[in-house]
Every structure is written in structure tokens, then in C-alpha cells.
Short mmCIF file of C-alpha atoms and ligand atoms in Angstrom, two decimals:
data_model
loop_
_atom_site.label_atom_id
_atom_site.label_comp_id
_atom_site.label_asym_id
_atom_site.label_seq_id
_atom_site.Cartn_x
_atom_site.Cartn_y
_atom_site.Cartn_z
CA MET A 1 -38.78 145.81 54.79
CA ASN A 2 -39.44 141.90 55.16
CA PRO A 3 -41.45 141.16 51.69
CA ALA A 4 -43.09 138.43 53.61
CA GLN A 5 -44.88 141.18 55.75
CA ALA A 6 -47.47 142.04 52.75
CA SER A 7 -50.89 142.27 54.48
CA TRP A 8 -52.60 139.86 51.83
CA PHE A 9 -50.49 137.16 52.97
CA GLU A 10 -51.89 136.40 56.28
CA ALA A 11 -54.81 134.54 55.57
CA PRO A 12 -53.09 131.85 53.28
CA GLN A 13 -49.70 132.08 55.76
CA ARG A 14 -52.04 131.19 58.50
CA ASP A 15 -52.63 128.21 56.69
CA ILE A 16 -49.71 127.29 55.70
CA ALA A 17 -48.06 127.54 59.14
CA ALA A 18 -51.36 124.99 60.51
CA ALA A 19 -50.59 122.76 57.79
CA LEU A 20 -46.95 122.10 58.58
CA ALA A 21 -47.80 121.92 62.48
CA ALA A 22 -50.22 119.01 61.77
CA GLY A 23 -47.50 117.44 59.61
CA ARG A 24 -49.92 117.14 56.61
CA LEU A 25 -48.08 119.81 54.77
CA ALA A 26 -47.73 118.09 50.79
CA HIS A 27 -44.86 117.67 49.03
CA GLY A 28 -46.05 119.99 46.37
CA LEU A 29 -47.42 122.82 46.62
CA LEU A 30 -49.09 125.37 43.53
CA ILE A 31 -49.37 128.95 44.34
CA HIS A 32 -52.35 130.22 42.36
CA GLU A 33 -51.06 134.20 42.29
CA ASP A 34 -52.76 137.28 41.31
CA PRO A 35 -50.43 138.49 38.64
CA GLY A 36 -47.55 140.58 41.16
CA ALA A 37 -49.01 139.30 43.73
CA GLY A 38 -45.77 138.31 45.04
CA GLY A 39 -46.22 133.99 44.64
CA LEU A 40 -42.31 133.69 44.52
CA GLU A 41 -42.22 135.97 47.68
CA PHE A 42 -44.78 134.40 49.39
CA ALA A 43 -42.71 130.50 47.77
CA ARG A 44 -39.64 131.87 49.33
CA TRP A 45 -41.67 132.67 52.99
CA ILE A 46 -42.54 129.29 52.91
CA ALA A 47 -39.20 128.06 52.36
CA GLN A 48 -37.72 130.15 54.97
CA LEU A 49 -40.66 128.45 57.49
CA VAL A 50 -39.59 125.56 56.86
CA ASN A 51 -35.65 125.79 57.41
CA CYS A 52 -35.54 128.69 60.17
CA ARG A 53 -33.57 127.80 63.50
CA GLU A 54 -36.14 129.72 65.60
CA PRO A 55 -38.75 127.31 65.58
CA LYS A 56 -41.02 128.94 68.08
CA ARG A 57 -40.90 131.87 65.89
CA ALA A 58 -40.53 130.90 62.22
CA PRO A 59 -39.72 132.47 60.00
CA CYS A 60 -37.83 134.73 61.95
CA GLY A 61 -36.55 136.41 59.16
CA GLU A 62 -33.08 137.41 61.02
CA CYS A 63 -31.00 134.00 61.31
CA GLN A 64 -28.92 132.56 58.75
CA GLN A 65 -31.09 130.19 57.18
CA CYS A 66 -33.82 132.88 56.90
CA ARG A 67 -31.62 135.45 55.41
CA TRP A 68 -29.92 133.01 53.14
CA ILE A 69 -33.02 132.61 50.94
CA LEU A 70 -34.37 136.22 51.37
CA ALA A 71 -30.83 136.49 49.21
CA ASP A 72 -31.04 133.58 47.12
CA GLN A 73 -28.40 131.77 48.05
CA HIS A 74 -29.61 129.00 50.21
CA PRO A 75 -27.74 125.71 49.12
CA ASP A 76 -30.65 123.82 50.20
CA VAL A 77 -33.93 125.95 48.28
CA THR A 78 -33.38 126.25 44.32
CA ARG A 79 -35.21 128.79 41.94
CA LEU A 80 -36.07 127.14 38.51
CA SER A 81 -37.10 130.49 36.05
CA PRO A 82 -36.53 130.83 32.41
CA GLU A 83 -32.92 131.67 31.95
CA GLY A 84 -31.14 134.29 29.74
CA GLU A 85 -33.46 135.01 26.16
CA SER A 86 -35.44 131.84 26.94
CA SER A 87 -39.17 132.41 27.51
CA GLN A 88 -38.75 128.43 28.21
CA ILE A 89 -38.23 126.12 31.16
CA LEU A 90 -36.37 123.53 29.91
CA ILE A 91 -36.08 119.59 30.87
CA GLN A 92 -32.19 119.48 31.42
CA ALA A 93 -32.88 122.14 33.97
CA VAL A 94 -35.54 120.49 35.85
CA ARG A 95 -33.80 116.65 35.41
CA ASP A 96 -30.63 118.89 37.67
CA LEU A 97 -33.40 119.44 39.80
CA ALA A 98 -34.13 116.64 40.57
CA ALA A 99 -31.04 114.81 40.85
CA ASP A 100 -30.05 117.84 43.54
CA LEU A 101 -33.43 117.34 45.45
CA SER A 102 -32.76 113.05 45.61
CA LEU A 103 -29.26 114.30 47.40
CA THR A 104 -29.42 115.25 51.28
CA ALA A 105 -30.24 118.15 52.80
CA HIS A 106 -26.86 120.24 53.67
CA GLY A 107 -28.52 121.65 56.36
CA SER A 108 -31.28 119.88 58.91
CA GLY A 109 -34.36 121.27 57.39
CA TYR A 110 -36.34 120.58 53.75
CA LYS A 111 -34.82 121.08 50.19
CA VAL A 112 -36.76 123.34 48.57
CA ALA A 113 -37.53 123.77 44.68
CA ILE A 114 -39.11 126.99 43.38
CA VAL A 115 -40.73 126.87 40.07
CA THR A 116 -41.63 130.17 38.55
CA PRO A 117 -43.24 130.98 36.61
CA ALA A 118 -44.21 126.98 36.45
CA GLU A 119 -46.25 127.80 33.22
CA ALA A 120 -42.82 128.85 31.97
CA MET A 121 -41.95 124.39 31.89
CA ASN A 122 -42.44 123.21 28.21
CA VAL A 123 -44.12 119.87 27.89
CA PHE A 124 -40.87 117.72 28.22
CA ALA A 125 -39.97 119.48 31.55
CA ALA A 126 -43.44 119.70 33.01
CA ASN A 127 -43.38 115.59 32.34
CA ALA A 128 -39.81 115.32 34.33
CA LEU A 129 -41.27 117.29 37.12
CA LEU A 130 -44.72 114.55 37.66
CA LYS A 131 -42.17 112.02 38.38
CA THR A 132 -40.13 113.88 41.12
CA LEU A 133 -43.77 114.69 42.28
CA GLU A 134 -44.39 110.98 41.99
CA GLU A 135 -41.95 110.21 44.02
CA PRO A 136 -40.68 112.66 46.16
CA PRO A 137 -37.82 112.36 48.26
CA ALA A 138 -38.08 112.66 52.13
CA ARG A 139 -38.27 116.22 53.61
CA THR A 140 -38.32 117.64 49.87
CA LEU A 141 -41.06 120.38 48.68
CA ILE A 142 -41.84 121.51 45.48
CA ILE A 143 -43.55 125.05 44.57
CA LEU A 144 -44.87 125.69 41.63
CA VAL A 145 -45.80 129.70 41.27
CA SER A 146 -48.22 130.79 38.41
CA SER A 147 -51.08 133.37 37.94
CA GLN A 148 -52.11 130.63 34.81
CA PRO A 149 -52.31 127.80 36.40
CA SER A 150 -54.87 126.26 33.85
CA ARG A 151 -51.63 126.64 31.68
CA LEU A 152 -50.27 123.67 33.13
CA LEU A 153 -50.82 119.79 32.81
CA ALA A 154 -53.49 118.65 34.16
CA THR A 155 -51.60 115.89 35.83
CA LEU A 156 -48.94 118.22 37.71
CA ARG A 157 -51.96 120.26 39.00
CA SER A 158 -53.47 117.71 40.41
CA ARG A 159 -50.24 116.20 42.71
CA CYS A 160 -49.68 119.93 44.03
CA ALA A 161 -51.69 121.33 46.95
CA ARG A 162 -53.29 124.59 45.51
CA VAL A 163 -52.69 127.56 47.39
CA ARG A 164 -54.60 130.69 46.67
CA LEU A 165 -52.77 133.72 46.80
CA VAL A 166 -55.35 136.94 46.17
CA GLY A 167 -54.07 140.03 45.21
CA PRO A 168 -53.99 143.29 47.68
CA THR A 169 -56.95 145.67 46.85
CA ARG A 170 -55.70 149.46 45.26
CA SER A 171 -55.24 151.01 48.84
CA GLU A 172 -53.53 147.86 50.51
CA ALA A 173 -51.24 148.23 47.40
CA VAL A 174 -50.52 151.73 48.02
CA GLN A 175 -49.68 151.03 51.57
CA PHE A 176 -47.45 148.91 51.01
CA LEU A 177 -45.24 150.51 47.74
CA GLU A 178 -45.10 153.36 50.21
CA ALA A 179 -43.64 151.39 52.78
CA ALA A 180 -40.92 149.53 50.66
CA ARG A 181 -40.36 152.53 48.45
CA GLY A 182 -41.85 155.79 50.24
CA ALA A 183 -44.03 158.76 49.10
CA GLY A 184 -45.68 158.71 45.38
CA PRO A 185 -47.95 158.68 43.01
CA TRP A 186 -48.95 155.08 43.23
CA ASN A 187 -52.58 155.06 43.13
CA ASP A 188 -52.35 156.80 39.32
CA ALA A 189 -48.94 154.17 39.21
CA LEU A 190 -50.98 150.89 39.94
CA ALA A 191 -54.00 151.94 37.98
CA ALA A 192 -52.30 152.72 34.80
CA THR A 193 -51.21 149.14 34.02
CA ALA A 194 -53.31 147.51 36.37
CA ALA A 195 -50.11 145.53 37.69
CA GLY A 196 -49.85 143.87 41.19
CA PRO A 197 -47.82 145.63 44.04
CA PHE A 198 -44.42 143.31 43.46
CA SER A 199 -44.13 143.92 39.68
CA MET A 200 -43.88 147.53 41.06
CA LEU A 201 -41.06 147.44 43.54
CA ASP A 202 -38.44 148.59 40.65
CA ALA A 203 -40.89 150.95 38.63
CA ASP A 204 -40.97 154.99 38.46
CA PRO A 205 -44.62 156.15 39.79
CA ALA A 206 -44.37 159.58 38.64
CA ALA A 207 -43.16 158.07 34.61
CA LEU A 208 -46.54 155.33 35.04
CA ALA A 209 -48.70 158.20 36.80
CA GLN A 210 -47.54 160.56 34.05
CA LEU A 211 -48.45 158.15 31.21
CA ARG A 212 -51.87 157.00 32.48
CA GLY A 213 -52.39 161.24 32.47
CA ASP A 214 -51.60 161.02 28.85
CA THR A 215 -53.20 158.15 27.85
CA ILE A 216 -56.81 159.44 29.03
CA SER A 217 -56.50 162.70 27.66
CA THR A 218 -55.83 161.44 24.58
CA LEU A 219 -58.48 158.86 24.37
CA ASN A 220 -61.08 161.21 25.39
CA ASP A 221 -59.82 163.82 22.90
CA ILE A 222 -59.79 160.94 20.00
CA GLY A 223 -63.25 159.93 21.24
CA SER A 224 -64.43 163.65 20.95
CA GLY A 225 -63.44 164.10 17.90
CA GLN A 226 -60.74 166.94 18.70
CA LEU A 227 -57.62 164.72 17.28
CA GLN A 228 -57.23 162.49 14.73
CA PRO A 229 -55.14 159.06 15.61
CA PRO A 230 -52.39 159.92 12.71
CA ALA A 231 -51.35 163.19 14.84
CA VAL A 232 -50.77 160.55 18.38
CA ALA A 233 -49.98 157.22 16.56
CA ASP A 234 -46.26 158.43 16.28
CA ARG A 235 -45.11 159.28 19.45
CA TRP A 236 -47.26 155.90 21.05
CA ALA A 237 -45.21 153.84 18.43
CA ARG A 238 -41.79 155.71 19.31
CA GLY A 239 -41.93 155.23 23.36
CA ASP A 240 -42.23 152.11 25.36
CA ILE A 241 -45.26 150.62 23.64
CA ALA A 242 -45.27 147.74 25.69
CA VAL A 243 -46.06 149.38 28.92
CA ARG A 244 -48.45 151.98 26.89
CA LEU A 245 -50.91 149.31 25.11
CA ALA A 246 -51.02 147.89 29.25
CA CYS A 247 -51.87 151.26 29.97
CA LEU A 248 -54.03 151.45 27.52
CA GLU A 249 -55.86 148.18 28.11
CA SER A 250 -56.40 148.84 31.95
CA TRP A 251 -58.40 151.98 31.18
CA VAL A 252 -60.59 149.78 28.37
CA THR A 253 -61.34 147.17 31.61
CA GLU A 254 -61.78 149.52 34.28
CA ARG A 255 -64.41 151.55 31.12
CA ILE A 256 -65.94 147.86 30.90
CA LEU A 257 -66.54 147.20 34.42
CA GLU A 258 -68.01 150.55 34.89
CA ASN A 259 -70.61 149.93 32.39
CA ALA A 260 -70.86 146.36 33.23
CA GLY A 261 -71.93 147.54 36.67
CA ILE A 262 -75.01 149.78 35.07
CA ARG A 263 -77.97 147.62 35.09
CA ASP A 264 -80.67 150.24 34.14
CA VAL A 265 -79.60 151.68 31.22
CA THR A 266 -82.98 153.16 30.31
CA HIS A 267 -81.36 156.88 31.46
CA LEU A 268 -78.51 156.70 29.31
CA SER A 269 -80.15 156.19 26.06
CA GLY A 270 -80.10 159.81 25.53
CA ALA A 271 -78.22 160.45 21.85
CA GLY A 272 -74.21 160.38 22.23
CA ARG A 273 -74.72 159.54 26.21
CA ALA A 274 -75.24 155.40 26.02
CA PRO A 275 -71.71 153.76 26.72
CA ASN A 276 -71.10 151.47 23.80
CA ILE A 277 -70.17 148.61 25.56
CA CYS A 278 -69.05 146.39 22.11
CA ARG A 279 -67.32 148.94 21.51
CA LEU A 280 -65.38 148.61 24.18
CA PHE A 281 -65.01 145.02 23.91
CA GLU A 282 -63.73 145.86 20.23
CA LEU A 283 -61.11 147.92 21.40
CA SER A 284 -60.26 145.58 24.15
CA ASP A 285 -59.51 142.54 21.54
CA ALA A 286 -57.87 144.65 19.82
CA ILE A 287 -55.29 146.08 22.21
CA ARG A 288 -55.14 142.32 23.58
CA ASP A 289 -53.85 141.37 19.99
CA MET A 290 -51.59 143.79 19.56
CA ARG A 291 -50.10 143.39 23.19
CA LYS A 292 -49.12 139.94 21.52
CA LEU A 293 -47.42 141.26 18.39
CA ALA A 294 -45.83 144.27 19.73
CA HIS A 295 -42.50 142.58 20.25
CA THR A 296 -42.59 141.25 16.84
CA SER A 297 -41.42 143.85 13.74
CA ILE A 298 -44.75 144.64 12.97
CA ASN A 299 -45.19 148.72 11.94
CA LYS A 300 -46.13 150.00 15.40
CA THR A 301 -46.84 153.41 13.84
CA MET A 302 -49.38 152.00 11.60
CA ALA A 303 -50.51 149.15 14.06
CA VAL A 304 -50.96 152.09 16.85
CA GLU A 305 -53.31 154.50 14.11
CA THR A 306 -55.16 151.40 13.40
CA LEU A 307 -56.21 150.44 16.89
CA LEU A 308 -56.90 154.14 17.94
CA TRP A 309 -59.31 154.94 15.00
CA ARG A 310 -61.21 152.13 16.52
CA TRP A 311 -62.36 154.47 18.88
CA ALA A 312 -62.20 157.65 17.02
CA LYS A 313 -65.72 159.41 16.28
CA GLN A 314 -67.04 158.05 13.75
ZN1 ZN B 401 -35.27 132.28 60.50
#
């Protein structure tokens, strides 16, 4: 399946194609994607659009240009992402990119640079890219992909045309994953971590659905006092703690949204029935704090236990 056929790409694809046809496609584009909505794949689609050999039905997805781009092997299309263990894109990588962009394209199309996630550029790298954006060589396209554009330099943002890539509804995401990966418990798997479908292309949906079921039943038991946090903390800490915390956060966010949707709460004032939104927000903050620390050497069992005591029946 060609990832560019994701149904939620259609509207922004029309906008980009119209801008190109009218000769007003900006040299710098900032794709603001919802997490997992496919910003990189959308950027590749743009690279295909401007380089495809079949102008009447570009991007055809079948010509050599299109296929090279899909396989990340096109000599004129460069992707810049953090390399190895590093979480940053460094200045030397941007300088190399700028030098490459200043050369003539191998083919007859555009030279395209895709920077993803763009917020991974440190301040020196971002400033170096700014220079290229200010004086772009002819027939070049610089595409920044970010789910957190507020973390980019304002000067960088202001030199790019913004393309908003809104993520799909849950049912669109399920349909997309069924087409890409076949049948599976995709609805529960997507709900487990609230991740977008493009981040699920290599995931095991059954394992995620099971993790979600286990998380919910454990939280219910702790909330009702049937289970004490120490009985769970070690098991959770020994598993994939990052995914477990994502699952916890997704569940708490769902409860917050559910409660925020209730305007008239008078009928919920009976003892024990009122949704305690403050408690949910506190738990949400604590989960987020722990997600920041989960990859460090903290005592995970103790941290999970502390977290779950916030939810335990007092
Ligand atoms: Zn093509």
C-alpha cells in the first residue's frame, strides 16, 4: 500500500498540488503534523509530486523517481534526522545539506530536503538552516516536519509556509492499519497509547490491546481498593515502562475528557460517584513527570508504586 493514500492526506494534498500548479509553492514548508499522522510520508509525497516523470498524474508512485523517493534512495531528496544515539540534528549535518542543495539536481526536478523531526535541530543547526531558507537556491524545497512547531525558532517558522496535517479519526486510523497490516485489534491498540497510525506500522496490536486491558483492570481494582499498588509495581516496572506509561496517560486523558464533557454535574454529587477531575489532573501530571524520567536510572518499581498510590482508594 502506498502510504500517501492515507485518507486524511487528501485535503492538504489538494492544497499543495494547487499551489504548485499556480507556481506559488513556497521554498520552505513546515508540515505541522499530529503525532503519528504521517508527516514524513506526506513530505515524501511532496517530493514525488515535484519530481515525478508523469506530470499529468503526478505523483504516479510508479516511475523511477517516485519509487526512489519512496525507498529513500533518490539522489536529489535528502532526509535529515538525528543519527545514532543522538537525539539532536547537529550543525555539520545542516551545513552538508546546504552544500548539497547548492549543487544542481541530478535529475530535471527539484532538490528536496526533509528535516524530521525539525525540533531535533539544536539552535546552531537551526540558525544554519535559516541562512539557506533566506536565500534558497532555485528549484529547491526545504520541508520541515514537526508535531511541536512551537519548539522551533520563530524565525525559522516565519520563513516557511505552514501545512497542517491533522490526524485521522479512530475509525479512519483503523481502516488504514487494516489495509496496511491486515485484521487485528487495532481499535484497542490505537487507544492503548493514543499514538497515530503511522507510529503503529511495526507494532504488535494484540500485545498493545492486552496491555491496555491489563492497565484498565488494574487501575479499576486499585481505585476500588481491591488491589494495593505494591502488588503491581514490580511487574509493571519490569515490563516496557515507556509503553505502560503511555498507556496510563492515554487512559487518564480519556477520563479527563469524559469528565470535562459533563456540564451538569449536580446529579453526580452522590458519595463516591463524583468524578474527581483534580485527582485525574494530578495523576496526569505525575505520569508526565515520570515519562520524562523513565529512561534514566530511577528506581522504577518505587516510582510506579508512588504513582499508583495517587490513584489508590484513600
Ligand atoms: Zn512518478
